[in-house]
Short mmCIF file of C-alpha atoms in Angstrom, two decimals:
data_model
loop_
_atom_site.label_atom_id
_atom_site.label_comp_id
_atom_site.label_asym_id
_atom_site.label_seq_id
_atom_site.Cartn_x
_atom_site.Cartn_y
_atom_site.Cartn_z
CA UNK M 1452 129.62 82.01 116.98
CA UNK M 1453 129.55 85.38 118.79
CA UNK M 1454 131.23 88.53 117.50
CA UNK M 1455 131.16 92.02 118.99
CA UNK M 1456 132.74 94.93 117.14
CA UNK M 1457 133.22 98.25 118.93
CA UNK M 1458 130.04 97.79 120.92
CA UNK M 1459 128.94 100.65 123.14
CA UNK M 1460 125.93 100.76 125.44
CA UNK M 1461 124.90 103.62 127.68
CA UNK M 1462 121.91 103.96 129.98
CA UNK M 1463 120.19 107.24 130.60
CA UNK M 1464 119.67 108.05 134.22
CA UNK M 1465 117.73 111.29 134.34
CA UNK M 1466 118.16 114.05 131.82
CA UNK M 1467 121.91 114.55 131.42
CA UNK M 1468 123.12 111.69 133.54
CA UNK M 1469 124.43 108.81 131.44
CA UNK M 1470 125.99 105.61 132.65
CA UNK M 1471 128.30 103.82 130.26
CA UNK M 1472 127.75 100.07 130.62
CA UNK M 1473 129.95 98.94 127.73
CA UNK M 1474 132.59 101.02 126.00
CA UNK M 1475 133.97 100.04 122.61
CA UNK M 1476 133.94 96.31 123.33
CA UNK M 1477 135.25 93.96 120.63
CA UNK M 1478 135.23 90.26 121.21
CA UNK M 1479 135.06 87.00 119.33
CA UNK M 1480 133.84 83.68 120.70
CA UNK M 1481 134.40 80.64 118.49
CA UNK M 1482 132.00 77.74 118.09
CA UNK M 1483 132.32 75.26 120.95
CA UNK M 1484 134.28 77.60 123.23
CA UNK M 1485 133.73 77.92 126.98
CA UNK M 1486 134.14 81.53 128.12
CA UNK M 1487 133.93 83.07 131.57
CA UNK M 1488 132.98 86.72 131.70
CA UNK M 1489 134.19 88.09 135.02
CA UNK M 1490 134.31 91.46 136.73
CA UNK M 1491 132.80 93.25 139.69
CA UNK M 1492 129.12 94.21 139.87
CA UNK M 1493 128.37 97.03 137.48
CA UNK M 1494 131.25 96.16 135.19
CA UNK M 1495 128.89 95.44 132.30
CA UNK M 1496 128.48 91.66 132.51
CA UNK M 1497 124.68 91.72 132.60
CA UNK M 1498 124.50 94.25 129.80
CA UNK M 1499 126.78 92.04 127.74
CA UNK M 1500 124.44 89.07 128.18
CA UNK M 1501 121.33 91.12 127.46
CA UNK M 1502 122.79 92.39 124.21
CA UNK M 1503 123.39 88.82 123.01
CA UNK M 1504 119.71 87.83 123.43
CA UNK M 1505 118.56 91.13 121.94
CA UNK M 1506 116.80 92.10 125.16
CA UNK M 1507 118.62 95.34 124.60
CA UNK M 1508 120.18 96.97 121.58
CA UNK M 1509 123.61 98.64 121.58
CA UNK M 1510 124.04 102.36 120.94
CA UNK M 1511 126.94 101.69 118.63
CA UNK M 1512 128.91 98.84 117.08
CA UNK M 1513 127.86 95.52 115.56
CA UNK M 1514 126.93 92.21 117.13
CA UNK M 1515 126.69 88.85 115.38
CA UNK M 1516 125.20 85.88 117.19
CA UNK M 1517 124.79 82.47 115.54
CA UNK M 1518 125.36 84.04 112.15
CA UNK M 1519 122.79 86.80 112.64
CA UNK M 1520 123.56 90.49 112.55
CA UNK M 1521 121.54 91.73 115.50
CA UNK M 1522 121.40 95.32 114.28
CA UNK M 1523 119.58 94.16 111.16
CA UNK M 1524 117.40 91.63 112.94
CA UNK M 1525 113.71 92.46 112.56
CA UNK M 1526 111.69 92.31 115.78
CA UNK M 1527 109.69 89.30 114.57
CA UNK M 1528 112.94 87.41 113.94
CA UNK M 1529 114.06 87.83 117.55
CA UNK M 1530 112.29 84.60 118.68
CA UNK M 1531 114.27 82.65 116.05
CA UNK M 1532 117.51 84.07 117.50
CA UNK M 1533 116.48 83.07 121.01
CA UNK M 1534 115.78 79.51 119.91
CA UNK M 1535 119.50 79.27 119.15
CA UNK M 1536 120.33 80.37 122.69
CA UNK M 1537 119.70 78.62 126.00
CA UNK M 1538 119.60 80.89 129.01
CA UNK M 1539 120.35 79.94 132.63
CA UNK M 1540 119.59 82.45 135.37
CA UNK M 1541 121.01 82.91 138.83
CA UNK M 1542 117.50 82.62 140.31
CA UNK M 1543 116.42 79.64 138.13
CA UNK M 1544 113.12 81.24 137.02
CA UNK M 1545 111.11 78.03 137.12
CA UNK M 1546 107.32 78.21 136.99
CA UNK M 1547 106.22 77.36 140.54
CA UNK M 1548 102.97 75.58 139.61
CA UNK M 1549 104.52 73.26 137.02
CA UNK M 1550 106.44 70.08 137.76
CA UNK M 1551 110.06 69.58 136.72
CA UNK M 1552 108.95 67.72 133.63
CA UNK M 1553 106.33 70.34 132.74
CA UNK M 1554 108.78 73.20 133.21
CA UNK M 1555 111.15 71.63 130.72
CA UNK M 1556 108.39 70.65 128.28
CA UNK M 1557 107.02 74.21 128.48
CA UNK M 1558 110.08 75.57 126.68
CA UNK M 1559 109.31 73.27 123.74
CA UNK M 1560 105.53 73.69 123.83
CA UNK M 1561 105.66 77.46 123.50
CA UNK M 1562 107.85 77.32 120.41
CA UNK M 1563 105.31 75.03 118.80
CA UNK M 1564 107.04 71.62 119.02
CA UNK M 1565 104.82 68.58 118.61
CA UNK M 1566 103.84 66.28 121.43
CA UNK M 1567 105.88 63.38 120.06
CA UNK M 1568 109.10 65.40 119.92
CA UNK M 1569 108.52 66.79 123.41
CA UNK M 1570 107.86 63.33 124.85
CA UNK M 1571 111.10 62.07 123.29
CA UNK M 1572 113.34 65.00 124.16
CA UNK M 1573 112.34 65.77 127.79
CA UNK M 1574 113.50 62.39 129.25
CA UNK M 1575 116.81 62.80 127.41
CA UNK M 1576 117.68 66.08 129.08
CA UNK M 1577 116.31 64.87 132.42
CA UNK M 1578 118.86 62.10 132.19
CA UNK M 1579 121.60 64.45 131.03
CA UNK M 1580 121.20 66.71 134.08
CA UNK M 1581 120.57 63.76 136.38
CA UNK M 1582 117.19 64.51 137.95
CA UNK M 1583 114.96 61.85 136.39
CA UNK M 1584 113.75 60.68 139.76
CA UNK M 1585 112.47 64.20 140.55
CA UNK M 1586 110.57 64.72 137.33
CA UNK M 1587 107.17 64.88 139.00
CA UNK M 1588 108.30 67.21 141.81
CA UNK M 1589 107.40 70.89 141.99
CA UNK M 1590 110.26 73.41 142.10
CA UNK M 1591 109.75 74.29 145.78
CA UNK M 1592 110.27 70.63 146.68
CA UNK M 1593 113.78 70.73 145.24
CA UNK M 1594 117.13 71.98 146.58
CA UNK M 1595 118.80 74.96 144.90
CA UNK M 1596 121.21 72.72 143.03
CA UNK M 1597 118.39 70.55 141.75
CA UNK M 1598 116.41 73.60 140.66
CA UNK M 1599 119.43 74.87 138.76
CA UNK M 1600 119.74 71.48 137.03
CA UNK M 1601 116.13 71.81 135.91
CA UNK M 1602 116.87 75.29 134.68
CA UNK M 1603 119.88 74.03 132.70
CA UNK M 1604 117.76 71.21 131.29
CA UNK M 1605 115.15 73.75 130.16
CA UNK M 1606 117.83 75.92 128.56
CA UNK M 1607 119.32 72.96 126.71
CA UNK M 1608 116.19 71.03 125.77
CA UNK M 1609 115.90 72.72 122.37
CA UNK M 1610 119.54 71.87 121.51
CA UNK M 1611 120.69 75.49 121.32
CA UNK M 1612 124.03 76.30 119.77
CA UNK M 1613 124.82 78.76 122.55
CA UNK M 1614 124.26 78.50 126.30
CA UNK M 1615 124.31 81.79 128.21
CA UNK M 1616 124.62 81.45 131.98
CA UNK M 1617 124.17 84.52 134.17
CA UNK M 1618 125.78 83.75 137.56
CA UNK M 1619 124.41 80.19 137.52
CA UNK M 1620 126.17 79.32 140.77
CA UNK M 1621 125.43 82.62 142.49
CA UNK M 1622 122.82 81.12 144.77
CA UNK M 1623 124.51 77.77 145.36
CA UNK M 1624 127.01 76.42 147.88
CA UNK M 1625 130.50 75.44 146.59
CA UNK M 1626 129.89 71.68 146.40
CA UNK M 1627 126.64 72.09 144.51
CA UNK M 1628 128.31 74.63 142.24
CA UNK M 1629 130.91 72.08 141.22
CA UNK M 1630 128.10 69.74 140.15
CA UNK M 1631 126.54 72.45 138.01
CA UNK M 1632 129.92 73.26 136.45
CA UNK M 1633 130.45 69.61 135.55
CA UNK M 1634 127.07 69.67 133.90
CA UNK M 1635 127.89 72.83 131.91
CA UNK M 1636 131.21 71.28 130.92
CA UNK M 1637 129.41 68.18 129.65
CA UNK M 1638 127.05 70.32 127.61
CA UNK M 1639 130.02 72.24 126.23
CA UNK M 1640 131.56 68.95 125.12
CA UNK M 1641 128.46 68.19 123.02
CA UNK M 1642 129.54 71.14 120.86
CA UNK M 1643 127.55 73.98 122.42
CA UNK M 1644 129.24 77.31 122.97
CA UNK M 1645 128.99 78.32 126.65
CA UNK M 1646 129.29 81.89 127.92
CA UNK M 1647 129.10 82.25 131.68
CA UNK M 1648 129.07 85.49 133.64
CA UNK M 1649 130.30 84.88 137.17
CA UNK M 1650 131.82 86.22 140.38
CA UNK M 1651 132.93 82.79 141.49
CA UNK M 1652 136.71 82.90 141.71
CA UNK M 1653 137.06 79.31 142.84
CA UNK M 1654 135.19 77.95 139.84
CA UNK M 1655 137.02 80.10 137.30
CA UNK M 1656 140.37 79.11 138.76
CA UNK M 1657 139.62 75.41 138.78
CA UNK M 1658 138.22 75.22 135.23
CA UNK M 1659 141.11 76.99 133.51
CA UNK M 1660 139.06 78.14 130.54
CA UNK M 1661 139.07 81.37 128.57
CA UNK M 1662 138.46 84.39 130.81
CA UNK M 1663 137.23 87.79 129.63
CA UNK M 1664 137.41 90.42 132.34
CA UNK M 1665 135.29 93.56 132.20
CA UNK M 1666 135.90 96.65 134.24
CA UNK M 1667 133.79 99.80 133.89
CA UNK M 1668 132.50 98.54 130.59
CA UNK M 1669 135.90 97.85 129.04
CA UNK M 1670 137.58 94.51 128.32
CA UNK M 1671 140.70 94.69 130.48
CA UNK M 1672 141.83 91.08 130.02
CA UNK M 1673 141.21 88.19 127.63
CA UNK M 1674 143.13 84.99 128.46
CA UNK M 1675 142.75 81.57 126.86
CA UNK M 1676 143.38 79.50 129.97
CA UNK M 1677 142.85 82.12 132.60
CA UNK M 1678 142.03 82.47 136.27
CA UNK M 1679 139.79 84.92 138.09
CA UNK M 1680 142.39 87.48 139.14
CA UNK M 1681 145.80 88.42 137.77
CA UNK M 1682 147.44 85.49 139.59
CA UNK M 1683 148.83 83.77 136.45
CA UNK O 459 93.73 69.96 117.81
CA UNK O 460 97.47 70.53 118.01
CA UNK O 461 99.29 71.17 121.27
CA UNK O 462 99.80 74.85 120.60
CA UNK O 463 96.11 75.55 120.12
CA UNK O 464 95.27 73.60 123.23
CA UNK O 465 97.74 75.81 125.08
CA UNK O 466 96.37 79.06 123.65
CA UNK O 467 92.76 78.17 124.44
CA UNK O 468 93.56 76.82 127.89
CA UNK O 469 95.45 79.95 128.79
CA UNK O 470 92.69 82.30 127.69
CA UNK O 471 89.95 80.36 129.47
CA UNK O 472 92.13 80.13 132.57
CA UNK O 473 92.64 83.88 132.42
CA UNK O 474 88.90 84.52 132.19
CA UNK O 475 87.99 82.26 135.09
CA UNK O 476 90.87 83.43 137.28
CA UNK O 477 89.43 86.90 137.20
CA UNK O 478 85.75 86.08 137.14
CA UNK O 479 84.39 89.33 138.59
CA UNK O 480 86.36 91.39 136.11
CA UNK O 481 85.15 89.14 133.31
CA UNK O 482 81.54 89.69 134.40
CA UNK O 483 82.12 93.46 134.43
CA UNK O 484 83.62 93.37 130.95
CA UNK O 485 80.85 91.19 129.52
CA UNK O 486 78.10 93.34 131.03
CA UNK O 487 79.61 96.59 129.85
CA UNK O 488 79.99 95.21 126.33
CA UNK O 489 76.39 93.97 126.51
CA UNK O 490 75.04 97.36 127.56
CA UNK O 491 76.97 99.30 124.94
CA UNK O 492 76.11 96.92 122.12
CA UNK O 493 72.46 96.77 123.13
CA UNK O 494 72.34 100.55 122.81
CA UNK O 495 74.20 100.40 119.53
CA UNK O 496 71.80 97.72 118.26
CA UNK O 497 68.79 99.70 119.44
CA UNK O 498 69.92 102.81 117.61
CA UNK O 499 70.61 100.79 114.44
CA UNK O 500 67.15 99.29 114.67
CA UNK O 501 65.60 102.71 115.26
CA UNK O 502 67.30 103.90 112.08
CA UNK O 503 65.88 100.97 110.18
CA UNK O 504 62.46 101.62 111.60
CA UNK O 505 62.61 105.24 110.50
CA UNK O 506 63.81 104.28 107.02
CA UNK O 507 61.05 101.72 106.77
CA UNK O 508 58.38 104.20 107.80
CA UNK O 509 59.80 106.95 105.62
CA UNK O 510 59.91 104.74 102.53
CA UNK O 511 56.35 103.75 103.18
CA UNK O 512 55.17 107.31 103.66
CA UNK O 513 57.09 109.03 100.90
CA UNK O 514 54.92 107.22 98.36
CA UNK O 515 51.79 108.27 100.18
CA UNK O 516 52.62 111.82 101.06
CA UNK O 517 50.05 114.18 99.74
CA UNK O 518 49.14 117.78 99.68
CA UNK O 519 45.73 118.44 101.20
CA UNK O 520 43.71 121.35 99.86
CA UNK O 521 40.93 121.95 102.33
CA UNK O 522 37.81 123.53 100.96
CA UNK O 523 35.57 126.16 102.51
CA UNK O 524 32.12 125.20 103.78
CA UNK O 525 29.44 126.44 106.16
CA UNK O 526 31.65 126.04 109.21
CA UNK O 527 34.64 128.02 107.89
CA UNK O 528 35.30 131.74 107.86
CA UNK O 529 35.51 131.87 104.08
CA UNK O 530 32.49 131.56 101.84
CA UNK O 531 31.53 127.96 101.00
CA UNK O 532 32.93 126.72 97.73
CA UNK O 533 30.48 126.43 94.87
CA UNK O 534 30.26 123.35 92.66
CA UNK O 535 31.54 125.41 89.76
CA UNK O 536 34.58 126.66 91.68
CA UNK O 537 35.28 123.12 92.77
CA UNK O 538 35.20 121.73 89.23
CA UNK O 539 37.44 124.56 88.07
CA UNK O 540 39.93 123.81 90.85
CA UNK O 541 39.94 120.14 89.94
CA UNK O 542 40.55 120.83 86.25
CA UNK O 543 43.39 123.23 87.02
CA UNK O 544 44.96 120.74 89.40
CA UNK O 545 44.82 117.99 86.81
CA UNK O 546 46.38 120.29 84.21
CA UNK O 547 49.26 121.22 86.50
CA UNK O 548 52.29 119.09 85.37
CA UNK O 549 53.75 118.49 88.86
CA UNK O 550 50.54 116.81 89.96
CA UNK O 551 50.45 113.04 89.63
CA UNK O 552 46.99 112.29 90.96
CA UNK O 553 44.01 114.10 92.38
CA UNK O 554 41.34 112.59 94.67
CA UNK O 555 38.35 114.34 96.01
CA UNK O 556 37.49 113.54 99.58
CA UNK O 557 33.97 114.62 100.48
CA UNK O 558 32.89 115.54 104.00
CA UNK O 559 31.28 112.08 104.24
CA UNK O 560 34.52 110.36 103.06
CA UNK O 561 36.53 112.35 105.59
CA UNK O 562 34.14 111.37 108.34
CA UNK O 563 34.36 107.67 107.44
CA UNK O 564 38.12 107.73 107.26
CA UNK O 565 38.26 109.44 110.64
CA UNK O 566 36.02 106.79 112.14
CA UNK O 567 38.19 104.06 110.68
CA UNK O 568 41.38 105.68 111.89
CA UNK O 569 40.26 106.18 115.46
CA UNK O 570 37.92 103.27 115.92
CA UNK O 571 39.81 102.33 119.08
CA UNK O 572 38.95 105.67 120.64
CA UNK O 573 35.11 105.84 120.71
CA UNK O 574 35.00 109.16 122.59
CA UNK O 575 37.01 110.82 119.85
CA UNK O 576 34.75 109.36 117.18
CA UNK O 577 31.64 110.52 119.02
CA UNK O 578 32.92 114.06 119.28
CA UNK O 579 32.83 114.35 115.50
CA UNK O 580 29.73 114.30 113.30
CA UNK O 581 29.65 113.99 109.50
CA UNK O 582 29.52 117.76 109.16
CA UNK O 583 32.58 118.64 111.25
CA UNK O 584 35.39 117.65 108.90
CA UNK O 585 36.06 119.69 105.75
CA UNK O 586 36.04 118.27 102.24
CA UNK O 587 39.40 118.35 100.51
CA UNK O 588 41.35 117.60 97.38
CA UNK O 589 44.15 115.21 98.13
CA UNK O 590 46.93 115.73 95.65
CA UNK O 591 49.84 113.41 95.07
CA UNK O 592 52.83 115.12 93.49
CA UNK O 593 55.34 113.78 90.99
CA UNK O 594 57.99 115.10 93.32
CA UNK O 595 56.94 115.84 96.91
CA UNK O 596 59.54 118.63 97.11
CA UNK O 597 57.53 120.74 94.66
CA UNK O 598 54.91 121.64 97.23
CA UNK O 599 55.69 125.34 96.78
CA UNK O 600 54.34 125.34 93.23
CA UNK O 601 50.94 124.12 94.39
CA UNK O 602 50.80 126.41 97.42
CA UNK O 603 51.61 129.46 95.29
CA UNK O 604 49.19 128.69 92.49
CA UNK O 605 46.15 127.60 94.46
CA UNK O 606 46.26 129.41 97.82
CA UNK O 607 44.34 132.40 96.42
CA UNK O 608 41.66 130.32 94.65
CA UNK O 609 38.17 131.12 95.82
CA UNK O 610 36.82 128.47 98.16
CA UNK O 611 40.26 127.19 99.24
CA UNK O 612 40.63 127.40 102.98
CA UNK O 613 44.07 126.01 103.56
CA UNK O 614 46.81 124.04 101.78
CA UNK O 615 48.74 121.61 103.98
CA UNK O 616 51.94 119.80 103.08
CA UNK O 617 51.93 116.48 104.87
CA UNK O 618 55.65 116.26 104.24
CA UNK O 619 56.13 118.94 106.86
CA UNK O 620 54.50 116.68 109.43
CA UNK O 621 56.71 113.84 108.32
CA UNK O 622 59.81 116.02 108.56
CA UNK O 623 58.98 116.99 112.11
CA UNK O 624 58.69 113.34 112.98
CA UNK O 625 61.99 112.51 111.26
CA UNK O 626 63.81 115.30 113.10
CA UNK O 627 62.49 113.94 116.36
CA UNK O 628 63.57 110.35 115.66
CA UNK O 629 66.97 111.53 114.44
CA UNK O 630 67.58 113.27 117.74
CA UNK O 631 66.69 110.10 119.64
CA UNK O 632 68.82 107.94 117.38
CA UNK O 633 71.84 110.23 117.61
CA UNK O 634 71.55 110.41 121.38
CA UNK O 635 71.47 106.60 121.54
CA UNK O 636 74.46 106.40 119.21
CA UNK O 637 76.46 108.83 121.33
CA UNK O 638 75.67 106.98 124.55
CA UNK O 639 76.52 103.70 122.79
CA UNK O 640 79.85 105.11 121.61
CA UNK O 641 80.75 106.34 125.10
CA UNK O 642 79.76 103.00 126.57
CA UNK O 643 81.79 101.19 123.93
CA UNK O 644 84.87 103.28 124.73
CA UNK O 645 84.34 102.55 128.43
CA UNK O 646 84.07 98.85 127.61
CA UNK O 647 87.27 99.08 125.59
CA UNK O 648 89.15 100.74 128.44
CA UNK O 649 87.82 98.15 130.87
CA UNK O 650 88.98 95.35 128.56
CA UNK O 651 92.41 96.95 128.16
CA UNK O 652 92.76 97.21 131.92
CA UNK O 653 91.64 93.63 132.48
CA UNK O 654 94.12 92.36 129.91
CA UNK O 655 96.89 94.38 131.49
CA UNK O 656 96.13 92.90 134.90
CA UNK O 657 96.12 89.42 133.37
CA UNK O 658 99.43 90.05 131.62
CA UNK O 659 100.94 91.34 134.84
CA UNK O 660 99.77 88.28 136.77
CA UNK O 661 101.51 86.05 134.23
CA UNK O 662 104.62 88.18 133.69
CA UNK O 663 106.98 85.48 134.97
CA UNK O 664 105.66 82.93 132.53
CA UNK O 665 105.71 85.54 129.78
CA UNK O 666 109.34 86.48 130.37
CA UNK O 667 110.37 82.82 130.24
CA UNK O 668 108.41 82.37 127.02
CA UNK O 669 110.20 85.32 125.50
CA UNK O 670 113.63 84.00 126.45
CA UNK O 671 113.06 80.52 125.10
CA UNK O 672 111.99 82.11 121.82
CA UNK O 673 108.21 81.85 121.77
CA UNK O 674 106.86 84.00 118.96
CA UNK O 675 105.07 87.21 119.82
CA UNK O 676 101.68 86.10 118.61
CA UNK O 677 102.02 82.94 120.67
CA UNK O 678 102.64 85.02 123.79
CA UNK O 679 99.93 87.55 123.03
CA UNK O 680 97.17 85.44 121.55
CA UNK O 681 95.90 84.01 124.84
CA UNK O 682 95.48 87.53 126.21
CA UNK O 683 93.86 88.84 123.05
CA UNK O 684 91.53 85.83 122.90
CA UNK O 685 90.64 86.42 126.52
CA UNK O 686 89.39 89.88 125.54
CA UNK O 687 87.77 88.61 122.37
CA UNK O 688 85.85 85.88 124.22
CA UNK O 689 84.48 88.46 126.63
CA UNK O 690 83.58 90.78 123.74
CA UNK O 691 81.91 87.95 121.85
CA UNK O 692 79.92 86.89 124.89
CA UNK O 693 78.78 90.48 125.45
CA UNK O 694 77.78 90.81 121.80
CA UNK O 695 75.80 87.56 121.88
CA UNK O 696 74.04 88.66 125.05
CA UNK O 697 73.05 92.01 123.57
CA UNK O 698 71.84 90.29 120.40
CA UNK O 699 69.75 87.94 122.51
CA UNK O 700 68.33 90.83 124.53
CA UNK O 701 67.33 92.72 121.39
CA UNK O 702 65.91 89.59 119.81
CA UNK O 703 63.82 88.88 122.87
CA UNK O 704 62.52 92.42 123.32
CA UNK O 705 62.36 94.37 120.05
CA UNK O 706 59.97 92.12 118.05
CA UNK O 707 57.66 92.06 121.06
CA UNK O 708 57.58 95.85 121.35
CA UNK O 709 57.21 96.23 117.58
CA UNK O 710 54.36 93.71 117.60
CA UNK O 711 52.58 95.66 120.30
CA UNK O 712 52.95 98.90 118.33
CA UNK O 713 51.82 97.21 115.13
CA UNK O 714 48.55 96.24 116.75
CA UNK O 715 47.97 99.81 117.93
CA UNK O 716 49.22 101.80 114.96
CA UNK O 717 48.11 100.27 111.72
CA UNK O 718 49.22 103.04 109.41
CA UNK O 719 52.86 102.25 109.68
CA UNK O 720 55.09 99.26 108.88
CA UNK O 721 57.26 98.03 111.78
CA UNK O 722 60.53 96.17 111.95
CA UNK O 723 60.34 92.51 112.90
CA UNK O 724 62.55 89.70 114.21
CA UNK O 725 64.31 89.43 110.87
CA UNK O 726 65.70 92.93 111.18
CA UNK O 727 67.06 92.07 114.62
CA UNK O 728 68.70 88.94 113.24
CA UNK O 729 70.31 90.94 110.45
CA UNK O 730 72.06 93.42 112.75
CA UNK O 731 73.58 90.50 114.71
CA UNK O 732 76.76 90.25 112.61
CA UNK O 733 77.38 93.97 113.11
CA UNK O 734 77.05 93.60 116.86
CA UNK O 735 79.45 90.65 116.85
CA UNK O 736 81.88 92.57 114.68
CA UNK O 737 81.73 95.60 116.98
CA UNK O 738 82.11 93.48 120.14
CA UNK O 739 84.98 91.39 118.83
CA UNK O 740 86.57 94.39 117.14
CA UNK O 741 86.63 96.62 120.20
CA UNK O 742 87.86 93.74 122.37
CA UNK O 743 90.67 92.79 119.99
CA UNK O 744 91.68 96.39 119.48
CA UNK O 745 91.88 97.24 123.16
CA UNK O 746 93.69 93.97 123.97
CA UNK O 747 96.32 94.63 121.32
CA UNK O 748 96.76 98.22 122.47
CA UNK O 749 96.99 97.11 126.10
CA UNK O 750 99.69 94.57 125.28
CA UNK O 751 101.60 96.73 122.89
CA UNK O 752 104.09 98.10 125.37
CA UNK O 753 103.78 95.49 128.05
CA UNK O 754 104.95 92.55 126.01
CA UNK O 755 107.46 94.16 123.69
CA UNK O 756 110.69 92.23 123.18
#
């Protein structure tokens, strides 16, 4: 579902000052996998995620996502790529003046889905993430965990094949985080590939899923049923 | 109307009303620039109209000597000779003789609104003349050369020269109006670009979410572009209305005072409308697209 071959990405900082974010990274994620991408801040996790949605382009190497070669992807085809990917942010990124329901429907409206489809699909995901009773609330009336559920619902409403989660539990307390992880696990079981960048040792250790560790832009570990550190 | 069009229209109208003062500034500046543009177009048409009308009438006047001039009065014989030679000259299309009495009557007719001017002239003041229409008005030189030295000819005047002076004058006015209109139009374009950029910045959160859920570029940009286009369209309509309300009135006034000349009318103003709309919408769309080019790139 996701393949990286010898991917390198550097950022220019000033004239001769370059920062290497990813160095010769090769990686394969199969359909339906659940992968944690771990590593300290600045290890290249964010860059990795941004390359997958084509927010940024690599300096070298090839990337395939959902069967598309990103290097050959024309700019006007980028939206089609992103419709295959759901994205969950650490800070939720909900529109403050829209209700829960409207926030989720928005993701379908702006890709041109019809009213009938939207009206059918939104209640489904509301039920999936378990916030039907809050559907008319505005984001600021919700707790962090509830807001993150809305954000997951919005990411999943279009039935994407891939769910990218960038520190989804970063702003949540441990108990709430567990709830979100259960939700992501449930989505993973429907067949979606989930890639989650995280710092959260507790969660990684308890899930026992594949762990890819980045350090200074290099993959230093790739374990099928791993933990956060080198414990096992 | 499908949901996506409802969204696009709602967003652009919301954008316009959210920033009402800016919208007013944009609409007014488009109105001013397009009114100037329209006025200079209409002036051009007016000049063309007048020129077409005059070119057919332009004549060479050969004024004849009489008791009041320095040269000796022309004799009947000399006059007949002059007429025959004029008629034999191939570049001449037509020859009329205008006697002193004819000249006096025409003068009275021409200036009947100005009695003091009419009173200052008596039938003897104005010279008799041959009025010569040429096959090609540019061949004035041939006539001037051949007939200037004829006895009894006081002066040969090319009316085209008078017309040319007038045309040079109107061209200067028209070009000045065009330049001011162009500068104004650029200013309007910059103002629109800035307004659109402010609008895009205000909605950057929404825009970034739209990008990440895979909304197409035109879907993200169209509300902003339409916002500019609406303002441009409104400005164009206003300037059209202004011209339609004022120009026929002014032309009508002039028509009553100057009867020699055809004037443009309401129909001409109606016909430049599409050009004004095209210019208004065009400049608005162009500056919106340019403004968004870098801001909303994937």
